[in-house]
Amino acid sequence: MADTTSYARSNTGLFRRLVLRGGLLLVALSLLLASASVILSRRDAEDVCLSLSDYGGIARQYYIDTAYGRVHELPRPTGFSNFGAISSDERYSSYFNVRADQTMDLLLAEYPGDDQPVTTTVIRSNIRSETPTDSANHVLWSPDNRAFAYLWRDLDGQLYLSVYNRAEQREQTIPYTLRGDTSFFNGVQITGWSGDSRAFALQERTGGALYFRFYTTDPLALMETELDELPLYFGSWSPVGAQFAAADLGTAESSTLYLHDWNAPLRALPLDIPRRNVQGVYWSPDGRYFTLISYMSDCVGAACDLYWRFDLYGRDGTLIAGNLSGLHTVPADQTDRIVMGMWQDEHRWLWAEQPSADEPVDLVTLDVISGARTTLVSNLLDNYVADMFYFSPQRWLYVLPNSTSPPNIPENDWLLVPWQNGDEVHVDLLNVATGELTPIIRNAEAVLGTTDFSGTGFWDWSGQRAIIIWSRGQPPERQTYLSVLNLADNSVHTTTDAATHIHSVSWISDTLIGFVRQTENAYALDMLDTGTGAQHHLLDLTNSSRQWSGTLRPSGDQLAINIQGSNPTGSTYLLSLDGSEQSVLSDRTTSSMLWSPDGSRLVFIEYTRTYPRVVIAAPDGMRLSVIPVRTIPSTASIWLGGWSRCDPPGL
């Protein structure tokens, strides 16, 4: 029988944010914190305990009793997760969890709502623990979120494939046998489900080539297909039905695209695209069409013209429009392999078109039914074409060792479009569905991005807010501004105090954004309130103090700010929101600032020449206690996970 446990809600937001934004490593860290927090939350008392994680060398987990100044190390390595997955509706997650005896459990967590506790169920125990680099463990949810498939090994090393049906609370398991000689085995992973959630594919690297296997789910069984013995890459399921597309390795001059449908013969489409240039297949929302994405390289001697190419097909393999030229670029610009094209709706393909490297870039749509082409915006700023698009943080997940990952596909409902109008730069907001343009910025001379982790210089991780830094004039008369677009209320707020440069832009809360404002050789930390549009000066800085971090007190009336780098007056401060009141908390290197849930205490890690110490301070800046932590003094490997309830003096 499955073992079900109710977890505190405070852990769930952390877990979900880390899974969505940080990939597999952060999943592991969040689960460590969750395990500690669960232990500490079992008694009714105020929040006086802290969890601390040390990842310098051997991972260790501590809880700190701030009422008595005691530091206790928890058993390790409970709570370490190799791989996990979240359902598309974000209501469920499934992941492998390491136990103290070095075996693993497969857990299923349900997030019913903000005011409800998370329910965690043990789906399977006695799984062999393996490291992420060579593990066969992998989980993937079906599109309808009713089931997930996973690979695992028992304690004897036997490999199995299982499907757990969440809706029916039923599991099916079959042995999985690797292809050929297992000495050539370098990786196997579940790559995707059919659109109707009735089948899924596994990809296995054997002898230097990639092969697909296909399984039905009711019952769980291996399907024999004409693709089984073909080395294939970039396999992609249609979002509707059970059609599958993949390309072979090909030759130096050509390759082949295969279309497989359970209800039709296999179709092989010859391509005039050299081997390894095919990057993947991108289906229209209704599965009636798809785009073959390629990254081309035309070289004459040492000079190469690199560009994206798009070919549009019907689901039956009919070529509708071929050799559509995308942005011409250089390899350094394609580190994240960002595709600057997307389906505008079920039958219109939208992309940044550039016929050749010396021609302007336009934003164009093609209707695959009527063949009509429409130019939406001309003369795009070619250095910022990729920044128009938004890419979900989930694109960082499940890029496993020895796998072939597809390029990054945009997910916008809106595009932020910078374009050249004579000597001026304009920025418009494009409604992708309707093609309607709304002016955002006018009469700028230059536009800059902020490069958030999501891989775009404009959009933040949520895809609901965009940040544009723009300027007029040249140094030393340059005037630089920061504008923030919020799709939730269609508001645009711009800084009022001009700067020569703006650095280190970061969100403090949903409405407050901080940044370093430079005026010639003077630097200051400022804040823009996107709720009111007011700009506040918080702190004067030295020219070496451009990096910072901040956290808002739960009551919303005070900021804790950490300045990274030398600053003559200190490194950690408490500030009022308008900057009128300041308290210096520390003049040493600090990290990991965290307010208590009631806002009565601020905790941070302070580093000395020997051991780091945990400092607890009051909102007026007074130090309430200092607790040494005898661990490796590394700012990169130590961080505080959260406040917890505990019953002093011990568990």
XYZ file of C-alpha atoms in Angstrom:
651
model
C 0.000 0.000 0.000
C 1.249 3.453 -0.817
C 2.570 5.524 2.115
C 0.973 8.976 2.186
C 2.265 11.924 4.248
C 1.012 15.512 4.616
C 3.741 18.141 4.306
C 3.714 21.786 5.397
C 2.558 24.200 2.680
C 5.557 26.473 3.224
C 7.792 23.924 1.524
C 5.737 23.605 -1.633
C 6.288 27.037 -3.109
C 10.036 26.583 -2.706
C 9.963 23.139 -4.300
C 7.850 24.225 -7.284
C 9.834 27.384 -7.978
C 13.138 25.530 -7.849
C 11.950 22.708 -10.093
C 10.530 25.143 -12.636
C 13.449 27.560 -12.614
C 16.582 25.713 -11.729
C 16.737 22.217 -13.204
C 17.829 18.984 -11.583
C 20.490 20.315 -9.235
C 18.041 22.692 -7.623
C 15.505 19.908 -7.329
C 18.062 18.075 -5.236
C 18.772 21.110 -3.046
C 15.110 21.900 -2.514
C 14.342 18.362 -1.437
C 17.154 18.448 1.104
C 15.665 21.596 2.558
C 12.179 20.143 2.495
C 13.295 17.052 4.403
C 14.879 19.172 7.122
C 11.902 21.512 7.331
C 9.466 18.625 7.668
C 11.453 17.243 10.606
C 11.514 20.633 12.271
C 7.845 21.457 11.741
C 6.368 18.669 13.801
C 5.869 20.690 16.984
C 3.779 23.737 17.791
C 6.074 26.640 18.602
C 7.167 29.889 17.016
C 9.674 29.874 14.168
C 13.007 29.783 15.985
C 14.877 27.099 14.040
C 16.737 27.447 10.744
C 17.851 24.922 8.161
C 21.315 25.383 6.658
C 22.836 23.460 3.761
C 26.542 23.037 3.083
C 27.515 21.748 -0.359
C 31.264 22.335 -0.085
C 32.635 18.826 -0.611
C 30.360 16.345 1.188
C 26.784 17.626 1.329
C 25.638 18.316 4.871
C 22.364 19.534 6.318
C 22.062 21.355 9.658
C 19.315 22.803 11.780
C 20.102 25.768 13.997
C 18.172 26.429 17.187
C 18.377 30.242 17.399
C 16.758 30.328 20.858
C 19.572 28.293 22.410
C 22.371 28.887 19.907
C 22.774 25.200 19.081
C 23.786 23.706 15.737
C 22.798 20.113 14.955
C 23.794 18.087 11.891
C 21.002 16.034 10.373
C 21.515 12.497 9.028
C 22.607 12.490 5.431
C 21.867 12.196 2.595
C 18.107 11.949 3.129
C 16.131 13.817 0.532
C 18.549 13.869 -2.400
C 16.715 13.589 -5.718
C 18.294 12.329 -8.925
C 15.520 13.095 -11.402
C 12.009 14.431 -11.187
C 9.192 15.792 -13.311
C 6.228 18.102 -12.871
C 2.884 17.625 -14.612
C 1.959 20.264 -17.182
C -0.843 21.599 -14.960
C 1.732 21.972 -12.122
C -0.502 20.065 -9.697
C 1.700 16.979 -9.395
C 5.371 16.093 -9.264
C 7.139 12.742 -9.231
C 10.774 12.269 -8.280
C 13.373 9.826 -6.954
C 14.382 10.423 -3.332
C 17.497 8.948 -1.656
C 17.004 7.341 1.751
C 19.527 7.158 4.580
C 20.302 3.510 3.682
C 21.289 4.664 0.153
C 18.247 3.104 -1.514
C 15.722 5.269 -3.322
C 11.977 5.855 -3.206
C 9.830 7.153 -6.032
C 7.515 9.822 -4.627
C 4.359 11.433 -5.979
C 3.489 14.874 -4.587
C 0.154 16.644 -5.077
C -0.308 20.417 -4.716
C -4.067 20.921 -4.181
C -4.019 24.679 -3.578
C -2.297 27.539 -1.796
C -4.083 26.920 1.494
C -3.883 23.125 1.419
C -0.990 20.895 2.518
C 1.011 18.910 0.004
C 0.296 15.194 0.025
C 3.287 12.984 -0.769
C 2.860 9.295 -1.630
C 5.595 6.667 -1.880
C 4.932 4.924 -5.201
C 7.887 2.515 -5.091
C 10.696 1.694 -2.657
C 13.929 -0.336 -2.819
C 15.224 1.363 -5.958
C 18.967 1.255 -6.500
C 20.589 4.622 -5.940
C 22.655 5.936 -8.848
C 24.405 9.197 -9.637
C 22.726 11.560 -12.112
C 25.503 11.172 -14.685
C 24.999 7.434 -15.216
C 21.545 6.893 -13.800
C 18.805 5.164 -15.750
C 16.241 6.805 -13.485
C 14.022 9.183 -15.415
C 10.420 10.357 -15.148
C 8.043 11.917 -17.683
C 4.351 12.857 -17.363
C 1.729 12.222 -20.024
C 0.102 15.245 -21.729
C -3.243 14.581 -19.996
C -1.458 14.486 -16.575
C -3.137 11.183 -15.697
C 0.019 9.060 -15.736
C 3.810 9.146 -15.786
C 6.420 6.720 -17.080
C 9.710 6.049 -15.329
C 12.857 3.942 -15.617
C 14.487 2.392 -12.552
C 16.743 -0.427 -11.320
C 16.057 -2.832 -8.483
C 18.688 -3.564 -5.822
C 20.109 -6.372 -7.995
C 20.665 -3.997 -10.917
C 17.810 -5.179 -13.138
C 16.428 -2.355 -15.285
C 12.636 -1.856 -15.428
C 10.149 0.400 -17.181
C 6.973 1.378 -15.315
C 3.884 3.475 -15.916
C 1.936 4.759 -12.931
C -1.641 5.841 -13.611
C -2.393 8.541 -11.059
C -6.086 8.717 -11.884
C -6.586 4.965 -11.339
C -3.777 4.494 -8.751
C -2.545 1.588 -10.848
C 0.990 0.687 -11.900
C 2.326 -1.522 -14.706
C 5.958 -2.712 -14.837
C 7.972 -4.664 -17.395
C 11.707 -5.498 -17.603
C 13.764 -3.282 -19.916
C 16.581 -4.900 -21.896
C 19.265 -2.703 -23.387
C 20.099 -2.947 -27.066
C 23.129 -5.051 -28.034
C 26.269 -5.127 -25.920
C 25.669 -3.192 -22.719
C 29.334 -2.087 -22.729
C 28.305 0.407 -25.421
C 25.400 1.687 -23.353
C 25.742 5.397 -22.640
C 22.252 6.518 -21.774
C 18.545 5.823 -22.034
C 15.749 8.263 -21.378
C 12.023 8.734 -21.891
C 11.766 11.413 -24.560
C 8.053 12.119 -24.994
C 4.431 11.002 -25.080
C 2.012 10.874 -27.970
C -0.562 13.654 -28.091
C -3.343 11.265 -27.096
C -1.313 9.980 -24.064
C -1.625 6.383 -25.279
C 2.035 5.783 -26.190
C 5.503 7.095 -25.410
C 9.056 6.769 -26.735
C 12.426 5.996 -25.207
C 15.728 7.002 -26.749
C 18.825 4.903 -26.195
C 22.401 5.597 -27.223
C 24.138 2.408 -28.300
C 27.435 2.122 -30.158
C 27.531 5.875 -30.796
C 24.046 6.048 -32.391
C 20.606 6.973 -31.046
C 17.612 4.641 -31.393
C 13.961 4.967 -30.414
C 11.665 2.388 -28.867
C 7.901 2.810 -28.601
C 5.536 1.554 -25.902
C 1.773 1.460 -25.496
C 0.326 2.158 -22.069
C -2.805 0.007 -21.913
C -1.387 -2.505 -21.542
C 2.259 -1.461 -21.103
C 3.996 -3.242 -23.956
C 6.774 -2.778 -26.523
C 5.559 -1.915 -30.029
C 7.399 -3.175 -33.086
C 7.752 -0.381 -35.679
C 9.668 0.306 -38.873
C 11.753 2.870 -36.961
C 13.237 0.389 -34.493
C 16.503 -0.238 -36.372
C 17.002 3.296 -37.752
C 19.444 5.660 -35.996
C 17.307 8.780 -35.504
C 17.599 12.219 -33.906
C 15.267 14.963 -32.659
C 12.163 12.807 -32.364
C 8.961 14.786 -31.844
C 5.341 13.757 -31.185
C 2.394 15.602 -32.671
C 0.302 17.324 -29.964
C -2.751 15.538 -31.405
C -3.051 11.815 -32.052
C -0.022 9.526 -32.274
C 2.157 10.810 -35.113
C 5.914 10.847 -34.620
C 8.615 12.615 -36.663
C 12.395 12.176 -36.536
C 15.400 12.690 -38.812
C 18.284 10.365 -39.592
C 21.946 11.324 -39.429
C 22.142 11.573 -43.211
C 25.177 12.345 -45.338
C 27.262 15.418 -46.094
C 24.711 16.456 -48.744
C 21.320 15.176 -47.598
C 19.221 13.521 -44.906
C 15.799 11.934 -44.442
C 12.814 12.881 -42.315
C 10.582 9.989 -41.220
C 6.886 10.349 -40.350
C 5.352 7.478 -38.421
C 1.650 7.125 -37.676
C 0.049 4.033 -36.170
C -2.732 4.293 -38.756
C -0.660 4.893 -41.894
C 2.459 3.518 -43.636
C 5.858 4.975 -42.733
C 6.736 8.002 -44.878
C 10.359 8.867 -45.697
C 10.882 12.456 -46.887
C 14.222 13.152 -48.628
C 15.793 16.455 -47.544
C 18.382 18.636 -49.280
C 19.784 19.450 -45.844
C 23.243 18.109 -44.891
C 23.699 15.790 -41.957
C 23.615 17.277 -38.456
C 22.059 20.517 -39.731
C 18.522 19.370 -38.916
C 17.623 20.670 -35.459
C 14.125 19.355 -34.874
C 10.418 19.415 -35.691
C 7.997 22.024 -34.314
C 4.307 21.095 -34.644
C 1.405 23.518 -35.056
C -0.996 23.556 -32.067
C -3.567 21.340 -33.810
C -0.975 18.924 -35.240
C -2.020 19.519 -38.869
C 1.313 21.114 -39.862
C 4.892 21.143 -38.691
C 8.065 23.159 -39.206
C 11.345 21.430 -39.909
C 14.009 23.537 -38.177
C 17.570 23.564 -39.495
C 20.688 25.567 -38.727
C 22.583 25.966 -41.977
C 26.247 26.600 -42.643
C 27.313 27.793 -46.107
C 31.091 28.052 -46.154
C 33.549 29.280 -48.757
C 36.988 28.585 -47.410
C 37.165 29.900 -43.860
C 34.215 32.283 -44.346
C 30.875 30.819 -43.271
C 27.353 32.150 -43.503
C 25.327 30.652 -40.644
C 21.565 31.005 -40.532
C 18.297 29.427 -39.478
C 16.156 27.718 -42.109
C 12.482 26.741 -41.851
C 10.522 24.272 -44.037
C 6.752 23.969 -43.548
C 4.947 20.641 -44.097
C 1.481 19.194 -43.755
C 1.111 16.245 -41.384
C 0.962 13.932 -44.434
C 4.458 15.039 -45.483
C 3.403 17.517 -48.195
C 5.893 20.386 -48.509
C 3.983 23.682 -48.250
C 6.817 26.236 -48.133
C 10.516 25.422 -48.258
C 13.808 27.108 -47.488
C 12.446 30.060 -45.506
C 15.511 31.978 -44.387
C 15.795 33.019 -40.748
C 18.303 35.220 -38.976
C 21.908 35.089 -40.201
C 24.284 35.027 -37.283
C 27.606 33.773 -35.903
C 28.153 30.707 -33.676
C 28.762 32.774 -30.546
C 25.231 34.159 -30.824
C 23.661 30.680 -30.744
C 24.936 29.339 -27.430
C 21.380 28.539 -26.347
C 20.239 27.558 -29.863
C 17.280 29.922 -29.719
C 14.813 29.512 -32.590
C 13.460 32.883 -33.714
C 10.194 31.530 -35.085
C 6.909 30.147 -33.766
C 3.383 29.140 -34.772
C 1.224 32.245 -34.505
C -1.882 30.040 -34.479
C -2.992 26.736 -36.071
C -2.036 27.769 -39.627
C 0.255 30.831 -39.519
C 4.022 30.562 -39.080
C 5.788 33.653 -37.672
C 9.560 34.158 -37.923
C 12.378 36.677 -38.130
C 13.238 36.663 -41.858
C 16.598 37.720 -43.263
C 17.242 36.649 -46.882
C 21.009 37.228 -46.572
C 23.496 38.452 -43.987
C 23.697 41.972 -45.469
C 19.925 42.519 -45.682
C 17.594 43.851 -42.942
C 15.582 41.574 -40.648
C 11.768 41.639 -40.819
C 9.112 39.969 -38.697
C 6.938 38.002 -41.134
C 4.023 35.561 -41.049
C 3.017 32.951 -43.639
C -0.487 31.471 -43.826
C 0.005 27.820 -44.811
C -3.619 27.565 -46.046
C -3.829 30.636 -48.271
C -0.094 31.140 -48.892
C -0.397 34.823 -47.924
C 2.689 36.524 -46.491
C 2.384 39.485 -44.128
C 5.224 41.693 -42.899
C 4.374 42.754 -39.344
C 7.494 44.817 -38.535
C 10.416 45.854 -40.754
C 14.021 46.676 -39.852
C 14.313 44.743 -36.605
C 17.381 45.378 -34.446
C 19.241 42.223 -35.444
C 21.278 42.106 -32.226
C 18.082 41.820 -30.192
C 15.897 39.537 -32.296
C 16.277 36.615 -29.879
C 15.373 38.906 -26.960
C 11.880 39.482 -28.377
C 10.895 35.920 -27.486
C 10.217 34.263 -24.156
C 11.490 30.799 -23.258
C 10.173 28.869 -20.264
C 12.702 27.953 -17.554
C 11.543 24.353 -18.016
C 13.733 24.235 -21.121
C 16.685 23.681 -18.750
C 15.155 20.495 -17.345
C 15.899 16.955 -18.492
C 18.846 17.776 -20.729
C 20.472 14.528 -19.723
C 24.009 13.294 -20.438
C 24.536 11.756 -23.877
C 21.206 13.040 -25.176
C 20.399 15.144 -28.218
C 18.333 18.100 -27.075
C 16.084 20.072 -29.440
C 16.499 23.815 -29.941
C 14.703 26.249 -27.678
C 11.204 27.087 -28.920
C 9.471 30.367 -27.962
C 6.299 30.260 -25.875
C 5.082 33.869 -26.145
C 1.580 35.204 -26.431
C 3.313 38.576 -26.825
C 6.540 39.741 -28.447
C 8.497 42.817 -27.468
C 9.773 44.091 -30.811
C 12.636 46.637 -31.162
C 12.977 48.140 -34.645
C 14.839 50.915 -36.417
C 12.903 53.932 -37.674
C 15.466 56.155 -39.372
C 17.833 57.404 -36.658
C 15.458 56.369 -33.881
C 14.745 53.058 -32.185
C 11.146 52.127 -31.384
C 9.896 49.264 -29.215
C 6.400 47.823 -29.765
C 4.391 45.108 -28.039
C 3.024 42.579 -30.539
C -0.066 40.517 -29.792
C 0.944 37.221 -31.419
C -2.631 36.023 -31.916
C -3.952 39.186 -33.611
C -0.794 40.822 -34.999
C -1.753 44.105 -33.288
C 1.141 46.405 -32.298
C 1.132 48.689 -29.229
C 3.835 51.403 -28.887
C 5.984 51.009 -25.760
C 9.082 53.188 -26.315
C 9.626 55.968 -28.836
C 12.547 58.193 -29.822
C 15.303 56.065 -28.289
C 18.741 55.853 -29.891
C 19.825 52.510 -28.423
C 18.218 49.561 -26.642
C 19.863 47.142 -24.221
C 18.735 43.892 -22.617
C 19.199 42.731 -19.036
C 19.863 39.003 -19.716
C 17.762 37.220 -17.133
C 18.362 33.466 -16.665
C 15.507 32.593 -19.024
C 17.801 33.171 -22.012
C 16.304 36.430 -23.226
C 17.389 39.979 -22.611
C 13.873 41.429 -22.211
C 11.458 38.974 -20.558
C 11.779 37.812 -16.965
C 11.418 34.160 -15.909
C 7.603 34.348 -15.668
C 7.069 35.710 -19.188
C 4.641 38.299 -17.758
C 7.090 41.158 -17.266
C 9.702 42.685 -19.523
C 12.581 45.035 -18.796
C 14.056 47.356 -21.406
C 17.091 49.563 -20.856
C 17.307 52.299 -23.481
C 19.198 55.519 -24.022
C 19.522 58.769 -25.907
C 22.740 60.577 -26.756
C 26.398 59.591 -26.510
C 28.818 59.730 -23.533
C 29.276 61.860 -21.550
C 25.832 63.323 -22.323
C 24.135 59.931 -22.646
C 20.806 59.567 -20.818
C 19.846 55.976 -19.973
C 16.451 54.845 -18.675
C 14.814 51.676 -17.425
C 11.268 50.782 -18.543
C 9.207 47.936 -17.086
C 6.252 46.377 -18.921
C 3.721 44.363 -16.907
C 1.260 42.299 -18.943
C -0.989 41.723 -15.915
C -2.262 45.327 -16.001
C -0.722 46.493 -19.318
C 1.290 49.106 -17.436
C 4.623 50.641 -18.455
C 6.743 52.484 -15.888
C 10.008 54.289 -16.676
C 12.686 55.716 -14.395
C 12.633 59.500 -14.088
C 16.243 60.148 -13.077
C 18.513 59.743 -16.087
C 21.784 57.812 -15.810
C 24.751 57.319 -18.079
C 24.534 53.553 -17.478
C 22.239 51.135 -15.609
C 23.660 47.926 -14.100
C 22.569 44.876 -12.098
C 18.790 44.990 -12.538
C 16.908 42.623 -10.213
C 13.374 42.154 -8.915
C 12.935 42.627 -5.153
C 9.216 41.810 -5.116
C 6.350 41.589 -7.596
C 6.276 45.397 -7.861
C 9.741 46.589 -6.751
C 12.776 46.420 -8.999
C 16.250 47.540 -7.959
C 19.215 48.587 -10.084
C 22.584 50.321 -9.920
C 22.410 53.793 -11.495
C 25.662 55.232 -12.795
C 26.109 58.943 -13.494
C 29.589 59.422 -14.969
C 31.830 58.025 -12.146
C 29.217 57.994 -9.358
C 27.170 54.895 -8.483
C 23.959 54.481 -6.507
C 21.464 51.741 -5.708
C 17.988 52.879 -6.772
C 14.572 51.265 -6.802
C 11.573 51.631 -9.136
C 8.113 50.982 -7.724
C 6.135 49.605 -10.676
C 2.919 49.957 -8.707
C 3.214 53.724 -8.349
C 5.921 54.581 -10.896
C 8.029 56.281 -8.189
C 11.828 56.032 -8.258
C 13.711 55.995 -4.926
C 17.393 56.457 -4.134
C 18.449 53.803 -1.615
C 22.210 53.863 -1.202
C 25.395 55.474 -2.528
C 27.970 52.964 -3.758
C 31.612 52.892 -4.721
C 32.557 52.165 -8.324
C 33.483 48.559 -7.404
C 30.095 47.782 -5.826
C 27.829 47.109 -8.785
C 26.489 43.709 -7.699
C 23.876 43.424 -4.989
C 20.973 41.354 -3.691
C 17.961 42.304 -1.615
C 15.009 40.843 0.254
C 11.799 42.582 1.316
C 10.465 42.350 4.860
C 7.093 40.530 4.956
C 5.397 43.730 6.144
C 6.688 45.437 2.980
C 8.200 48.454 4.754
C 11.893 47.546 4.896
C 14.650 46.107 2.716
C 17.675 44.043 3.606
C 20.435 44.748 1.074
C 23.721 42.945 0.533
C 26.448 44.703 -1.490
C 28.927 42.375 -3.181
C 32.367 43.948 -3.329
C 34.097 46.625 -1.299
C 31.969 49.450 0.037
C 33.423 51.816 2.635
C 30.377 51.977 4.926
C 29.499 48.287 5.061
C 28.266 45.317 3.035
C 24.819 44.538 4.494
C 22.152 47.138 5.290
C 18.617 47.607 6.486
C 16.866 50.312 4.501
C 13.472 51.976 4.450
C 11.751 51.780 1.080
C 12.490 55.412 0.279
C 16.101 55.149 1.473
C 15.648 57.724 4.239
C 16.623 55.338 7.056
C 19.730 53.132 6.963
C 21.312 50.671 9.391
C 24.618 48.911 8.746
C 24.341 45.248 9.719
C 27.817 44.057 8.697
C 31.022 45.262 7.067
C 32.078 41.707 6.190
C 31.171 39.431 3.290
C 27.663 38.084 3.820
C 25.118 35.960 1.960
C 21.769 34.187 2.180
C 19.601 36.884 3.801
C 16.253 35.623 5.072
C 13.424 37.271 7.013
C 11.437 35.309 9.590
C 7.794 34.749 8.552
C 6.548 37.405 10.991
C 9.255 39.895 9.963
C 10.609 40.218 13.517
C 14.080 38.856 12.683
C 16.509 38.893 9.798
C 19.080 36.132 9.460
C 22.173 36.026 7.230
C 25.500 34.227 6.981
C 28.577 36.293 7.808
C 32.044 35.089 6.835
C 35.195 35.420 8.931
C 38.762 34.194 8.458
C 37.923 30.980 10.315
C 34.314 29.778 10.286
C 31.141 31.405 9.005
C 28.511 32.432 11.496
C 24.782 32.891 11.449
C 23.678 36.383 12.498
C 20.140 37.116 13.698
C 19.196 40.802 13.748
C 16.124 42.832 14.676
C 14.423 45.272 12.245
C 16.176 48.170 14.008
C 19.574 46.682 13.129
C 20.443 45.363 16.581
C 22.151 41.966 16.607
C 20.122 39.518 18.654
C 22.557 36.597 18.433
C 25.605 35.302 16.554
C 25.984 31.526 16.117
C 29.255 30.039 14.737
C 28.893 27.211 12.220
C 31.943 24.951 11.970
C 31.804 24.164 8.279
C 33.804 24.978 5.176
C 33.846 28.795 4.752
C 32.680 28.968 1.152
C 30.125 31.574 0.105
C 29.189 29.523 -2.943
C 28.309 26.324 -1.060
C 26.495 27.486 2.086
C 22.975 28.828 2.183
C 19.988 29.106 4.487
C 16.893 27.176 3.522
C 14.201 28.641 5.749
C 12.738 29.157 9.199
C 11.054 26.223 10.922
C 9.090 25.534 14.070
C 10.897 23.613 16.792
C 10.456 22.993 20.493
C 13.583 24.173 22.360
C 15.896 22.877 23.600
C 15.880 19.805 21.318
C 13.807 17.706 18.965
